[in-house]
Amino acid sequence: SIMALSGSVTARLFNSGFGLIPSVAAGLLAACLCGLFNGFMISRFRIQPIVITLILMIGGRGLAQIILGELFISFYGTPFADIGSWKIGSTIPVQVVIILFLIVTTYFAVNKMTFGQYVEAVGDNCNAARLSGININLVILAVYSSCGFLFGVAGIVEAARINAVNAGSLGLLVELDAIAAVAIGATPFTGGKARIIGTVIGALIVQLVTIIVNMNNIQFHYSLVIKACIIII
């Protein structure tokens, strides 16, 4: 839903005459604010994460449709569409560069920075982290804001790739693939240890299944069953 929201904000501003960079920046800011809202509600009021994120999943897409104001907006032939088609050296899609940059940055933050240790400590045992002097509220806010930013990047890149924004379908059910990728990558959902490289491998496996199903004219529903079996294994 945050993907849809960031894409809708970007689309509305871009179509209203704002430049590409201000529109993209506003879309990313909207996504960060959504993540900040999640983090604030969880850290300040101790609302269960599954509850508050479910609320935003439902309300966020409705808000995205309100902001967009139309069924969909097309970007075909505009500078915004170039984000989805531009290739570095006429070979490497710009999306690949963005993905690799985010993977490296996230890996470094989690495994090489004190912040990453704080995140794992809070995820493993929140009370122990608090007693050891970690500002758990600040860590939670930072994590959810970062997640919001990444959702925003995903929404804008996906909108540019398909040259359009449809608030009702952009990013729809992509959270299931994201959860599957994390599970396959062996990151425990109990918290405490993030496996970045494992998640990348999991994402590649999930996407590979989707591509194979599409290329062989197999009904999409079968890919869901295959992904479920892979997660179990």
GROMACS .gro file of C-alpha atoms in nm:
model
  233
    1SER     CA    1   0.000   0.000   0.000
    2ILE     CA    2   0.289   0.238   0.068
    3MET     CA    3   0.421   0.155  -0.279
    4ALA     CA    4   0.086   0.266  -0.418
    5LEU     CA    5   0.082   0.577  -0.199
    6SER     CA    6   0.432   0.692  -0.299
    7GLY     CA    7   0.357   0.623  -0.665
    8SER     CA    8   0.030   0.817  -0.643
    9VAL     CA    9   0.191   1.120  -0.477
   10THR     CA   10   0.467   1.122  -0.737
   11ALA     CA   11   0.218   1.084  -1.024
   12ARG     CA   12  -0.017   1.354  -0.901
   13LEU     CA   13   0.259   1.612  -0.852
   14PHE     CA   14   0.435   1.523  -1.176
   15ASN     CA   15   0.112   1.557  -1.375
   16SER     CA   16   0.043   1.888  -1.198
   17GLY     CA   17   0.355   2.044  -1.345
   18PHE     CA   18   0.607   1.979  -1.073
   19GLY     CA   19   0.949   1.866  -1.190
   20LEU     CA   20   1.063   1.505  -1.185
   21ILE     CA   21   1.299   1.540  -0.888
   22PRO     CA   22   1.053   1.730  -0.660
   23SER     CA   23   0.777   1.480  -0.745
   24VAL     CA   24   0.997   1.178  -0.670
   25ALA     CA   25   1.124   1.343  -0.350
   26ALA     CA   26   0.766   1.406  -0.236
   27GLY     CA   27   0.674   1.042  -0.308
   28LEU     CA   28   0.968   0.920  -0.102
   29LEU     CA   29   0.883   1.162   0.179
   30ALA     CA   30   0.523   1.037   0.187
   31ALA     CA   31   0.651   0.679   0.213
   32CYS     CA   32   0.892   0.773   0.495
   33LEU     CA   33   0.609   0.942   0.685
   34CYS     CA   34   0.401   0.625   0.656
   35GLY     CA   35   0.688   0.425   0.801
   36LEU     CA   36   0.734   0.687   1.073
   37PHE     CA   37   0.365   0.660   1.157
   38ASN     CA   38   0.398   0.284   1.198
   39GLY     CA   39   0.706   0.321   1.415
   40PHE     CA   40   0.548   0.592   1.631
   41MET     CA   41   0.230   0.394   1.697
   42ILE     CA   42   0.432   0.082   1.782
   43SER     CA   43   0.695   0.250   2.000
   44ARG     CA   44   0.473   0.508   2.172
   45PHE     CA   45   0.150   0.316   2.223
   46ARG     CA   46   0.285  -0.041   2.211
   47ILE     CA   47   0.036  -0.143   1.944
   48GLN     CA   48   0.123  -0.481   1.796
   49PRO     CA   49   0.310  -0.436   1.464
   50ILE     CA   50   0.078  -0.675   1.279
   51VAL     CA   51  -0.220  -0.459   1.381
   52ILE     CA   52  -0.086  -0.116   1.289
   53THR     CA   53   0.067  -0.232   0.961
   54LEU     CA   54  -0.263  -0.401   0.871
   55ILE     CA   55  -0.438  -0.070   0.935
   56LEU     CA   56  -0.202   0.111   0.699
   57MET     CA   57  -0.226  -0.167   0.442
   58ILE     CA   58  -0.602  -0.109   0.426
   59GLY     CA   59  -0.617   0.268   0.473
   60GLY     CA   60  -0.300   0.347   0.279
   61ARG     CA   61  -0.432   0.211  -0.049
   62GLY     CA   62  -0.756   0.403  -0.004
   63LEU     CA   63  -0.557   0.718   0.063
   64ALA     CA   64  -0.349   0.649  -0.249
   65GLN     CA   65  -0.666   0.628  -0.459
   66ILE     CA   66  -0.793   0.954  -0.310
   67ILE     CA   67  -0.464   1.131  -0.388
   68LEU     CA   68  -0.448   0.992  -0.742
   69GLY     CA   69  -0.804   1.102  -0.808
   70GLU     CA   70  -0.837   0.890  -1.123
   71LEU     CA   71  -0.837   0.525  -1.222
   72PHE     CA   72  -0.478   0.551  -1.341
   73ILE     CA   73  -0.222   0.798  -1.472
   74SER     CA   74   0.009   0.715  -1.764
   75PHE     CA   75   0.368   0.840  -1.793
   76TYR     CA   76   0.442   0.702  -2.137
   77GLY     CA   77   0.691   0.917  -2.327
   78THR     CA   78   0.778   1.137  -2.027
   79PRO     CA   79   1.107   1.177  -1.834
   80PHE     CA   80   0.951   0.976  -1.551
   81ALA     CA   81   0.918   0.674  -1.779
   82ASP     CA   82   1.291   0.697  -1.852
   83ILE     CA   83   1.359   0.576  -1.496
   84GLY     CA   84   1.202   0.246  -1.594
   85SER     CA   85   1.371   0.210  -1.934
   86TRP     CA   86   1.707   0.382  -1.898
   87LYS     CA   87   2.009   0.154  -1.926
   88ILE     CA   88   2.364   0.233  -1.821
   89GLY     CA   89   2.601   0.173  -2.110
   90SER     CA   90   2.298   0.057  -2.313
   91THR     CA   91   2.322  -0.272  -2.122
   92ILE     CA   92   2.253  -0.252  -1.746
   93PRO     CA   93   1.901  -0.140  -1.644
   94VAL     CA   94   1.909   0.142  -1.392
   95GLN     CA   95   1.681  -0.062  -1.163
   96VAL     CA   96   1.960  -0.318  -1.119
   97VAL     CA   97   2.198  -0.045  -1.007
   98ILE     CA   98   1.942   0.087  -0.757
   99ILE     CA   99   1.883  -0.264  -0.620
  100LEU     CA  100   2.254  -0.342  -0.586
  101PHE     CA  101   2.316  -0.008  -0.412
  102LEU     CA  102   2.038  -0.075  -0.161
  103ILE     CA  103   2.159  -0.432  -0.098
  104VAL     CA  104   2.515  -0.315  -0.026
  105THR     CA  105   2.395  -0.025   0.189
  106THR     CA  106   2.161  -0.245   0.391
  107TYR     CA  107   2.423  -0.518   0.436
  108PHE     CA  108   2.676  -0.263   0.558
  109ALA     CA  109   2.425  -0.100   0.796
  110VAL     CA  110   2.317  -0.432   0.947
  111ASN     CA  111   2.652  -0.608   0.970
  112LYS     CA  112   2.912  -0.332   1.004
  113MET     CA  113   2.744  -0.049   1.196
  114THR     CA  114   2.646  -0.011   1.561
  115PHE     CA  115   2.297   0.073   1.442
  116GLY     CA  116   2.264  -0.277   1.298
  117GLN     CA  117   2.363  -0.427   1.632
  118TYR     CA  118   2.102  -0.211   1.804
  119VAL     CA  119   1.836  -0.329   1.559
  120GLU     CA  120   1.921  -0.695   1.618
  121ALA     CA  121   1.930  -0.641   1.995
  122VAL     CA  122   1.584  -0.481   1.995
  123GLY     CA  123   1.450  -0.754   1.769
  124ASP     CA  124   1.597  -1.029   1.984
  125ASN     CA  125   1.496  -0.899   2.328
  126CYS     CA  126   1.342  -0.555   2.357
  127ASN     CA  127   1.358  -0.539   2.737
  128ALA     CA  128   1.721  -0.650   2.751
  129ALA     CA  129   1.808  -0.390   2.486
  130ARG     CA  130   1.637  -0.119   2.690
  131LEU     CA  131   1.814  -0.220   3.010
  132SER     CA  132   2.148  -0.211   2.829
  133GLY     CA  133   2.094   0.156   2.745
  134ILE     CA  134   1.964   0.135   2.389
  135ASN     CA  135   1.697   0.389   2.297
  136ILE     CA  136   1.453   0.128   2.167
  137ASN     CA  137   1.191   0.385   2.060
  138LEU     CA  138   1.443   0.565   1.840
  139VAL     CA  139   1.560   0.236   1.688
  140ILE     CA  140   1.203   0.131   1.609
  141LEU     CA  141   1.130   0.470   1.450
  142ALA     CA  142   1.447   0.447   1.241
  143VAL     CA  143   1.371   0.093   1.123
  144TYR     CA  144   1.013   0.163   1.019
  145SER     CA  145   1.108   0.492   0.853
  146SER     CA  146   1.379   0.311   0.658
  147CYS     CA  147   1.127   0.046   0.554
  148GLY     CA  148   0.891   0.320   0.438
  149PHE     CA  149   1.168   0.474   0.230
  150LEU     CA  150   1.242   0.137   0.065
  151PHE     CA  151   0.872   0.084  -0.008
  152GLY     CA  152   0.866   0.427  -0.168
  153VAL     CA  153   1.165   0.346  -0.389
  154ALA     CA  154   0.996   0.021  -0.493
  155GLY     CA  155   0.670   0.198  -0.574
  156ILE     CA  156   0.831   0.470  -0.783
  157VAL     CA  157   1.059   0.229  -0.972
  158GLU     CA  158   0.767  -0.005  -1.043
  159ALA     CA  159   0.550   0.284  -1.161
  160ALA     CA  160   0.828   0.397  -1.393
  161ARG     CA  161   0.876   0.043  -1.521
  162ILE     CA  162   0.514   0.003  -1.628
  163ASN     CA  163   0.485   0.374  -1.727
  164ALA     CA  164   0.170   0.419  -1.521
  165VAL     CA  165   0.023   0.435  -1.171
  166ASN     CA  166  -0.292   0.251  -1.072
  167ALA     CA  167  -0.345   0.302  -0.699
  168GLY     CA  168  -0.567  -0.005  -0.681
  169SER     CA  169  -0.310  -0.247  -0.822
  170LEU     CA  170   0.039  -0.099  -0.776
  171GLY     CA  171   0.223  -0.321  -0.528
  172LEU     CA  172  -0.086  -0.536  -0.471
  173LEU     CA  173   0.007  -0.858  -0.281
  174VAL     CA  174   0.379  -0.789  -0.325
  175GLU     CA  175   0.409  -0.816   0.053
  176LEU     CA  176   0.350  -1.190   0.018
  177ASP     CA  177   0.654  -1.227  -0.208
  178ALA     CA  178   0.854  -1.009   0.031
  179ILE     CA  179   0.762  -1.226   0.329
  180ALA     CA  180   0.836  -1.540   0.128
  181ALA     CA  181   1.179  -1.405   0.030
  182VAL     CA  182   1.268  -1.336   0.394
  183ALA     CA  183   1.145  -1.679   0.503
  184ILE     CA  184   1.337  -1.861   0.229
  185GLY     CA  185   1.644  -1.653   0.316
  186ALA     CA  186   1.640  -1.798   0.670
  187THR     CA  187   1.581  -1.477   0.864
  188PRO     CA  188   1.392  -1.583   1.179
  189PHE     CA  189   1.058  -1.406   1.224
  190THR     CA  190   1.120  -1.411   1.599
  191GLY     CA  191   1.377  -1.137   1.535
  192GLY     CA  192   1.738  -1.097   1.636
  193LYS     CA  193   1.931  -1.180   1.320
  194ALA     CA  194   1.881  -1.048   0.968
  195ARG     CA  195   2.027  -1.242   0.677
  196ILE     CA  196   2.056  -0.989   0.396
  197ILE     CA  197   2.223  -1.216   0.139
  198GLY     CA  198   1.978  -1.494   0.221
  199THR     CA  199   1.688  -1.256   0.161
  200VAL     CA  200   1.835  -1.155  -0.177
  201ILE     CA  201   1.861  -1.524  -0.274
  202GLY     CA  202   1.506  -1.578  -0.151
  203ALA     CA  203   1.381  -1.287  -0.362
  204LEU     CA  204   1.556  -1.427  -0.670
  205ILE     CA  205   1.400  -1.770  -0.612
  206VAL     CA  206   1.051  -1.623  -0.570
  207GLN     CA  207   1.087  -1.412  -0.884
  208LEU     CA  208   1.233  -1.704  -1.078
  209VAL     CA  209   0.926  -1.914  -0.999
  210THR     CA  210   0.698  -1.635  -1.123
  211ILE     CA  211   0.897  -1.595  -1.446
  212ILE     CA  212   0.905  -1.971  -1.516
  213VAL     CA  213   0.529  -1.996  -1.464
  214ASN     CA  214   0.464  -1.702  -1.697
  215MET     CA  215   0.700  -1.821  -1.970
  216ASN     CA  216   0.541  -2.166  -1.978
  217ASN     CA  217   0.182  -2.036  -1.988
  218ILE     CA  218   0.102  -2.197  -1.653
  219GLN     CA  219  -0.183  -2.039  -1.458
  220PHE     CA  220  -0.063  -1.792  -1.194
  221HIS     CA  221  -0.235  -1.983  -0.913
  222TYR     CA  222   0.012  -2.268  -0.955
  223SER     CA  223   0.301  -2.034  -0.880
  224LEU     CA  224   0.145  -1.960  -0.540
  225VAL     CA  225   0.137  -2.330  -0.456
  226ILE     CA  226   0.496  -2.375  -0.572
  227LYS     CA  227   0.613  -2.080  -0.360
  228ALA     CA  228   0.432  -2.221  -0.058
  229CYS     CA  229   0.606  -2.556  -0.104
  230ILE     CA  230   0.945  -2.383  -0.138
  231ILE     CA  231   0.887  -2.196   0.190
  232ILE     CA  232   0.800  -2.521   0.369
  233ILE     CA  233   1.111  -2.693   0.234
   0.00000   0.00000   0.00000
